[in-house]
Amino acid sequence: FWVLGGHSGSGKTRLIDEVRLQALTQGVIVHHAQSSVEVNEPYDIWRQILKPLVLTQSITPTQLAILKQFVPDLTQLVRIDPAPTNVAHPRVLQSSFLRVVVTLLHNLEAPQLFVIDDLQWVSPESVVLLERVIEMTRQYPIMVLGAYRLSEEPPRGLLSRTSNENSHTCPGACRISHH
């Protein structure tokens, strides 16, 4: 898990674009999501990532039924009908959603790069799933690269995954951390 912090206009996005380009030229599947201060919905970044991700895999009607609870327009992208669902308790539904996304990621064969821009505005629900994905990077060919503005810290917990020995500060410009 790599985190890049910098002031607005310091070149974070340019650096991310270079990393993304290098990854693509080496056969890595790149997923990009950008959080927004205006859109603070549950799983905001995962809504952007899941749409292209489900197109590369076979998903079951039951998985689709769970995913569409958080990404409603997903059913327009796949050629199956979702299974009928009972409205579950929100925590049960959230747990099922996390389980389905993790299962989809387990099934990935090619190396994956998840680029998350503007971490400072990511929803708390997205952070929970992002933490699960970060844990998966130890066992699967998944890399997560996040960027945030130094003037606005990302959600608590994400930077605590990096230690001072893996953190590098560029004078007046940026902070690069690795978990």
PDB file of C-alpha atoms in Angstrom:
ATOM      1  CA  PHE A   1       0.000   0.000   0.000  1.00  0.00           C
ATOM      2  CA  TRP A   2       1.604   3.201  -1.166  1.00  0.00           C
ATOM      3  CA  VAL A   3       0.310   6.606  -0.111  1.00  0.00           C
ATOM      4  CA  LEU A   4       1.356   9.842  -1.750  1.00  0.00           C
ATOM      5  CA  GLY A   5       0.573  13.079   0.032  1.00  0.00           C
ATOM      6  CA  GLY A   6       1.165  16.502  -1.401  1.00  0.00           C
ATOM      7  CA  HIS A   7      -0.162  20.003  -1.644  1.00  0.00           C
ATOM      8  CA  SER A   8      -2.675  20.865  -4.346  1.00  0.00           C
ATOM      9  CA  GLY A   9      -0.786  21.282  -7.628  1.00  0.00           C
ATOM     10  CA  SER A  10       2.379  19.537  -6.382  1.00  0.00           C
ATOM     11  CA  GLY A  11       2.302  16.837  -9.075  1.00  0.00           C
ATOM     12  CA  LYS A  12       0.614  13.921  -7.286  1.00  0.00           C
ATOM     13  CA  THR A  13      -1.731  13.238 -10.194  1.00  0.00           C
ATOM     14  CA  ARG A  14       1.120  13.461 -12.701  1.00  0.00           C
ATOM     15  CA  LEU A  15       3.153  10.926 -10.718  1.00  0.00           C
ATOM     16  CA  ILE A  16       0.131   8.641 -10.439  1.00  0.00           C
ATOM     17  CA  ASP A  17      -0.393   8.888 -14.201  1.00  0.00           C
ATOM     18  CA  GLU A  18       3.210   7.802 -14.779  1.00  0.00           C
ATOM     19  CA  VAL A  19       2.847   4.830 -12.411  1.00  0.00           C
ATOM     20  CA  ARG A  20      -0.428   3.885 -14.103  1.00  0.00           C
ATOM     21  CA  LEU A  21       1.183   4.055 -17.556  1.00  0.00           C
ATOM     22  CA  GLN A  22       4.129   1.917 -16.452  1.00  0.00           C
ATOM     23  CA  ALA A  23       1.763  -0.637 -14.937  1.00  0.00           C
ATOM     24  CA  LEU A  24      -0.337  -0.821 -18.105  1.00  0.00           C
ATOM     25  CA  THR A  25       2.726  -1.371 -20.296  1.00  0.00           C
ATOM     26  CA  GLN A  26       3.682  -4.313 -18.071  1.00  0.00           C
ATOM     27  CA  GLY A  27       0.295  -6.016 -18.358  1.00  0.00           C
ATOM     28  CA  VAL A  28      -1.148  -4.863 -15.042  1.00  0.00           C
ATOM     29  CA  ILE A  29      -4.886  -4.201 -14.944  1.00  0.00           C
ATOM     30  CA  VAL A  30      -5.378  -0.686 -13.590  1.00  0.00           C
ATOM     31  CA  HIS A  31      -8.490   0.481 -11.750  1.00  0.00           C
ATOM     32  CA  HIS A  32      -8.850   4.174 -10.980  1.00  0.00           C
ATOM     33  CA  ALA A  33     -11.242   5.914  -8.641  1.00  0.00           C
ATOM     34  CA  GLN A  34     -11.404   9.486  -7.505  1.00  0.00           C
ATOM     35  CA  SER A  35     -13.200  10.561  -4.399  1.00  0.00           C
ATOM     36  CA  SER A  36     -15.036  13.848  -4.275  1.00  0.00           C
ATOM     37  CA  VAL A  37     -15.967  16.248  -1.526  1.00  0.00           C
ATOM     38  CA  GLU A  38     -19.381  16.663  -3.201  1.00  0.00           C
ATOM     39  CA  VAL A  39     -20.121  12.923  -3.385  1.00  0.00           C
ATOM     40  CA  ASN A  40     -19.741  11.278  -0.009  1.00  0.00           C
ATOM     41  CA  GLU A  41     -21.841   8.165  -0.495  1.00  0.00           C
ATOM     42  CA  PRO A  42     -21.164   4.726   0.949  1.00  0.00           C
ATOM     43  CA  TYR A  43     -18.587   2.860  -1.153  1.00  0.00           C
ATOM     44  CA  ASP A  44     -18.085   5.909  -3.378  1.00  0.00           C
ATOM     45  CA  ILE A  45     -14.760   4.768  -4.814  1.00  0.00           C
ATOM     46  CA  TRP A  46     -15.861   1.145  -5.123  1.00  0.00           C
ATOM     47  CA  ARG A  47     -18.816   2.137  -7.290  1.00  0.00           C
ATOM     48  CA  GLN A  48     -16.267   3.366  -9.843  1.00  0.00           C
ATOM     49  CA  ILE A  49     -14.031   0.307  -9.545  1.00  0.00           C
ATOM     50  CA  LEU A  50     -16.689  -2.407  -9.538  1.00  0.00           C
ATOM     51  CA  LYS A  51     -18.308  -1.482 -12.841  1.00  0.00           C
ATOM     52  CA  PRO A  52     -15.357  -2.450 -15.045  1.00  0.00           C
ATOM     53  CA  LEU A  53     -14.292  -5.206 -12.640  1.00  0.00           C
ATOM     54  CA  VAL A  54     -17.518  -7.212 -12.995  1.00  0.00           C
ATOM     55  CA  LEU A  55     -17.182  -7.118 -16.776  1.00  0.00           C
ATOM     56  CA  THR A  56     -14.038  -9.248 -16.507  1.00  0.00           C
ATOM     57  CA  GLN A  57     -15.603 -11.988 -14.384  1.00  0.00           C
ATOM     58  CA  SER A  58     -18.539 -14.313 -14.180  1.00  0.00           C
ATOM     59  CA  ILE A  59     -20.787 -13.310 -11.337  1.00  0.00           C
ATOM     60  CA  THR A  60     -23.749 -15.175  -9.998  1.00  0.00           C
ATOM     61  CA  PRO A  61     -27.280 -13.783  -9.777  1.00  0.00           C
ATOM     62  CA  THR A  62     -26.920 -13.788  -5.979  1.00  0.00           C
ATOM     63  CA  GLN A  63     -23.665 -11.799  -6.130  1.00  0.00           C
ATOM     64  CA  LEU A  64     -25.279  -9.333  -8.526  1.00  0.00           C
ATOM     65  CA  ALA A  65     -28.262  -8.924  -6.202  1.00  0.00           C
ATOM     66  CA  ILE A  66     -25.924  -7.982  -3.351  1.00  0.00           C
ATOM     67  CA  LEU A  67     -23.701  -5.704  -5.458  1.00  0.00           C
ATOM     68  CA  LYS A  68     -26.647  -3.816  -6.940  1.00  0.00           C
ATOM     69  CA  GLN A  69     -27.704  -2.705  -3.454  1.00  0.00           C
ATOM     70  CA  PHE A  70     -24.658  -0.401  -3.473  1.00  0.00           C
ATOM     71  CA  VAL A  71     -24.040  -0.012  -7.217  1.00  0.00           C
ATOM     72  CA  PRO A  72     -27.599   0.142  -8.637  1.00  0.00           C
ATOM     73  CA  ASP A  73     -26.662   0.662 -12.290  1.00  0.00           C
ATOM     74  CA  LEU A  74     -24.461  -2.441 -12.291  1.00  0.00           C
ATOM     75  CA  THR A  75     -27.371  -4.521 -13.597  1.00  0.00           C
ATOM     76  CA  GLN A  76     -27.219  -2.556 -16.861  1.00  0.00           C
ATOM     77  CA  LEU A  77     -23.684  -3.835 -17.500  1.00  0.00           C
ATOM     78  CA  VAL A  78     -24.134  -7.576 -17.103  1.00  0.00           C
ATOM     79  CA  ARG A  79     -26.358  -9.983 -18.982  1.00  0.00           C
ATOM     80  CA  ILE A  80     -27.877 -11.773 -16.035  1.00  0.00           C
ATOM     81  CA  ASP A  81     -30.785 -10.940 -13.809  1.00  0.00           C
ATOM     82  CA  PRO A  82     -30.114 -10.505 -10.116  1.00  0.00           C
ATOM     83  CA  ALA A  83     -31.544 -13.081  -7.769  1.00  0.00           C
ATOM     84  CA  PRO A  84     -34.559 -11.996  -5.722  1.00  0.00           C
ATOM     85  CA  THR A  85     -33.435 -10.482  -2.438  1.00  0.00           C
ATOM     86  CA  ASN A  86     -34.971  -9.931   0.915  1.00  0.00           C
ATOM     87  CA  VAL A  87     -34.138  -6.600   2.460  1.00  0.00           C
ATOM     88  CA  ALA A  88     -31.557  -7.569   5.043  1.00  0.00           C
ATOM     89  CA  HIS A  89     -30.372  -5.695   8.073  1.00  0.00           C
ATOM     90  CA  PRO A  90     -27.877  -3.012   6.895  1.00  0.00           C
ATOM     91  CA  ARG A  91     -24.951  -4.661   8.707  1.00  0.00           C
ATOM     92  CA  VAL A  92     -25.743  -8.044   7.158  1.00  0.00           C
ATOM     93  CA  LEU A  93     -26.024  -6.438   3.736  1.00  0.00           C
ATOM     94  CA  GLN A  94     -22.731  -4.594   4.235  1.00  0.00           C
ATOM     95  CA  SER A  95     -21.015  -7.798   5.345  1.00  0.00           C
ATOM     96  CA  SER A  96     -22.387  -9.623   2.297  1.00  0.00           C
ATOM     97  CA  PHE A  97     -21.186  -6.818   0.024  1.00  0.00           C
ATOM     98  CA  LEU A  98     -17.669  -6.981   1.495  1.00  0.00           C
ATOM     99  CA  ARG A  99     -17.635 -10.761   1.086  1.00  0.00           C
ATOM    100  CA  VAL A 100     -18.712 -10.564  -2.579  1.00  0.00           C
ATOM    101  CA  VAL A 101     -16.105  -7.925  -3.447  1.00  0.00           C
ATOM    102  CA  VAL A 102     -13.347  -9.897  -1.710  1.00  0.00           C
ATOM    103  CA  THR A 103     -14.454 -13.023  -3.601  1.00  0.00           C
ATOM    104  CA  LEU A 104     -14.273 -11.147  -6.898  1.00  0.00           C
ATOM    105  CA  LEU A 105     -10.768  -9.984  -6.043  1.00  0.00           C
ATOM    106  CA  HIS A 106      -9.714 -13.515  -5.051  1.00  0.00           C
ATOM    107  CA  ASN A 107     -10.701 -14.678  -8.530  1.00  0.00           C
ATOM    108  CA  LEU A 108      -8.481 -12.182 -10.340  1.00  0.00           C
ATOM    109  CA  GLU A 109      -5.590 -13.779 -12.171  1.00  0.00           C
ATOM    110  CA  ALA A 110      -3.690 -10.832 -13.656  1.00  0.00           C
ATOM    111  CA  PRO A 111      -1.830  -8.335 -11.467  1.00  0.00           C
ATOM    112  CA  GLN A 112      -4.044  -5.410 -10.423  1.00  0.00           C
ATOM    113  CA  LEU A 113      -3.302  -1.806  -9.493  1.00  0.00           C
ATOM    114  CA  PHE A 114      -5.948   0.138  -7.599  1.00  0.00           C
ATOM    115  CA  VAL A 115      -5.350   3.888  -7.787  1.00  0.00           C
ATOM    116  CA  ILE A 116      -7.393   5.972  -5.361  1.00  0.00           C
ATOM    117  CA  ASP A 117      -7.107   9.726  -5.771  1.00  0.00           C
ATOM    118  CA  ASP A 118      -8.226  12.227  -3.123  1.00  0.00           C
ATOM    119  CA  LEU A 119      -8.190   9.783  -0.211  1.00  0.00           C
ATOM    120  CA  GLN A 120      -9.074  12.633   2.131  1.00  0.00           C
ATOM    121  CA  TRP A 121     -12.685  12.502   0.929  1.00  0.00           C
ATOM    122  CA  VAL A 122     -13.237   8.733   0.839  1.00  0.00           C
ATOM    123  CA  SER A 123     -16.357   7.509   2.648  1.00  0.00           C
ATOM    124  CA  PRO A 124     -15.922   5.511   5.876  1.00  0.00           C
ATOM    125  CA  GLU A 125     -17.520   2.464   4.208  1.00  0.00           C
ATOM    126  CA  SER A 126     -14.985   2.649   1.395  1.00  0.00           C
ATOM    127  CA  VAL A 127     -12.174   2.763   3.956  1.00  0.00           C
ATOM    128  CA  VAL A 128     -13.373  -0.503   5.526  1.00  0.00           C
ATOM    129  CA  LEU A 129     -13.276  -2.258   2.150  1.00  0.00           C
ATOM    130  CA  LEU A 130      -9.994  -0.588   1.205  1.00  0.00           C
ATOM    131  CA  GLU A 131      -8.416  -1.929   4.398  1.00  0.00           C
ATOM    132  CA  ARG A 132      -9.540  -5.453   3.427  1.00  0.00           C
ATOM    133  CA  VAL A 133      -8.012  -5.019  -0.023  1.00  0.00           C
ATOM    134  CA  ILE A 134      -4.773  -3.720   1.495  1.00  0.00           C
ATOM    135  CA  GLU A 135      -4.571  -6.896   3.581  1.00  0.00           C
ATOM    136  CA  MET A 136      -5.039  -8.937   0.388  1.00  0.00           C
ATOM    137  CA  THR A 137      -1.955  -7.340  -1.193  1.00  0.00           C
ATOM    138  CA  ARG A 138       0.198  -9.702   0.847  1.00  0.00           C
ATOM    139  CA  GLN A 139      -1.295 -12.797  -0.807  1.00  0.00           C
ATOM    140  CA  TYR A 140      -2.473 -11.645  -4.220  1.00  0.00           C
ATOM    141  CA  PRO A 141      -0.932  -9.648  -7.083  1.00  0.00           C
ATOM    142  CA  ILE A 142      -2.692  -6.457  -5.986  1.00  0.00           C
ATOM    143  CA  MET A 143      -1.120  -3.062  -5.365  1.00  0.00           C
ATOM    144  CA  VAL A 144      -2.935  -0.057  -3.941  1.00  0.00           C
ATOM    145  CA  LEU A 145      -1.701   3.477  -4.615  1.00  0.00           C
ATOM    146  CA  GLY A 146      -3.488   6.326  -2.890  1.00  0.00           C
ATOM    147  CA  ALA A 147      -3.045  10.086  -2.988  1.00  0.00           C
ATOM    148  CA  TYR A 148      -4.251  12.807  -0.666  1.00  0.00           C
ATOM    149  CA  ARG A 149      -3.762  16.496  -0.008  1.00  0.00           C
ATOM    150  CA  LEU A 150      -1.433  17.236   2.884  1.00  0.00           C
ATOM    151  CA  SER A 151      -3.767  20.026   3.985  1.00  0.00           C
ATOM    152  CA  GLU A 152      -6.552  17.466   4.495  1.00  0.00           C
ATOM    153  CA  GLU A 153      -5.547  14.200   6.136  1.00  0.00           C
ATOM    154  CA  PRO A 154      -7.073  10.993   4.773  1.00  0.00           C
ATOM    155  CA  PRO A 155      -9.453   8.977   6.953  1.00  0.00           C
ATOM    156  CA  ARG A 156      -8.015   7.767  10.227  1.00  0.00           C
ATOM    157  CA  GLY A 157      -6.449   4.365  10.015  1.00  0.00           C
ATOM    158  CA  LEU A 158      -5.121   4.524   6.471  1.00  0.00           C
ATOM    159  CA  LEU A 159      -1.912   6.372   7.317  1.00  0.00           C
ATOM    160  CA  SER A 160      -1.453   4.389  10.525  1.00  0.00           C
ATOM    161  CA  ARG A 161      -0.734   1.425   8.242  1.00  0.00           C
ATOM    162  CA  THR A 162       2.539   3.090   7.292  1.00  0.00           C
ATOM    163  CA  SER A 163       5.436   3.402   9.665  1.00  0.00           C
ATOM    164  CA  ASN A 164       7.902   6.241   9.995  1.00  0.00           C
ATOM    165  CA  GLU A 165      10.661   4.042   8.596  1.00  0.00           C
ATOM    166  CA  ASN A 166       8.601   3.620   5.405  1.00  0.00           C
ATOM    167  CA  SER A 167       7.668   7.290   5.139  1.00  0.00           C
ATOM    168  CA  HIS A 168       9.637   9.825   3.138  1.00  0.00           C
ATOM    169  CA  THR A 169       9.037  13.550   3.228  1.00  0.00           C
ATOM    170  CA  CYS A 170      10.034  15.754   0.335  1.00  0.00           C
ATOM    171  CA  PRO A 171      10.766  19.265   1.665  1.00  0.00           C
ATOM    172  CA  GLY A 172       7.692  21.451   1.228  1.00  0.00           C
ATOM    173  CA  ALA A 173       6.142  19.218  -1.405  1.00  0.00           C
ATOM    174  CA  CYS A 174       5.048  15.714  -0.574  1.00  0.00           C
ATOM    175  CA  ARG A 175       5.014  12.677   1.664  1.00  0.00           C
ATOM    176  CA  ILE A 176       5.388   9.137   0.339  1.00  0.00           C
ATOM    177  CA  SER A 177       4.527   6.236   2.628  1.00  0.00           C
ATOM    178  CA  HIS A 178       4.523   2.478   2.130  1.00  0.00           C
ATOM    179  CA  HIS A 179       2.853  -0.269   4.159  1.00  0.00           C
TER     180      HIS A 179
END
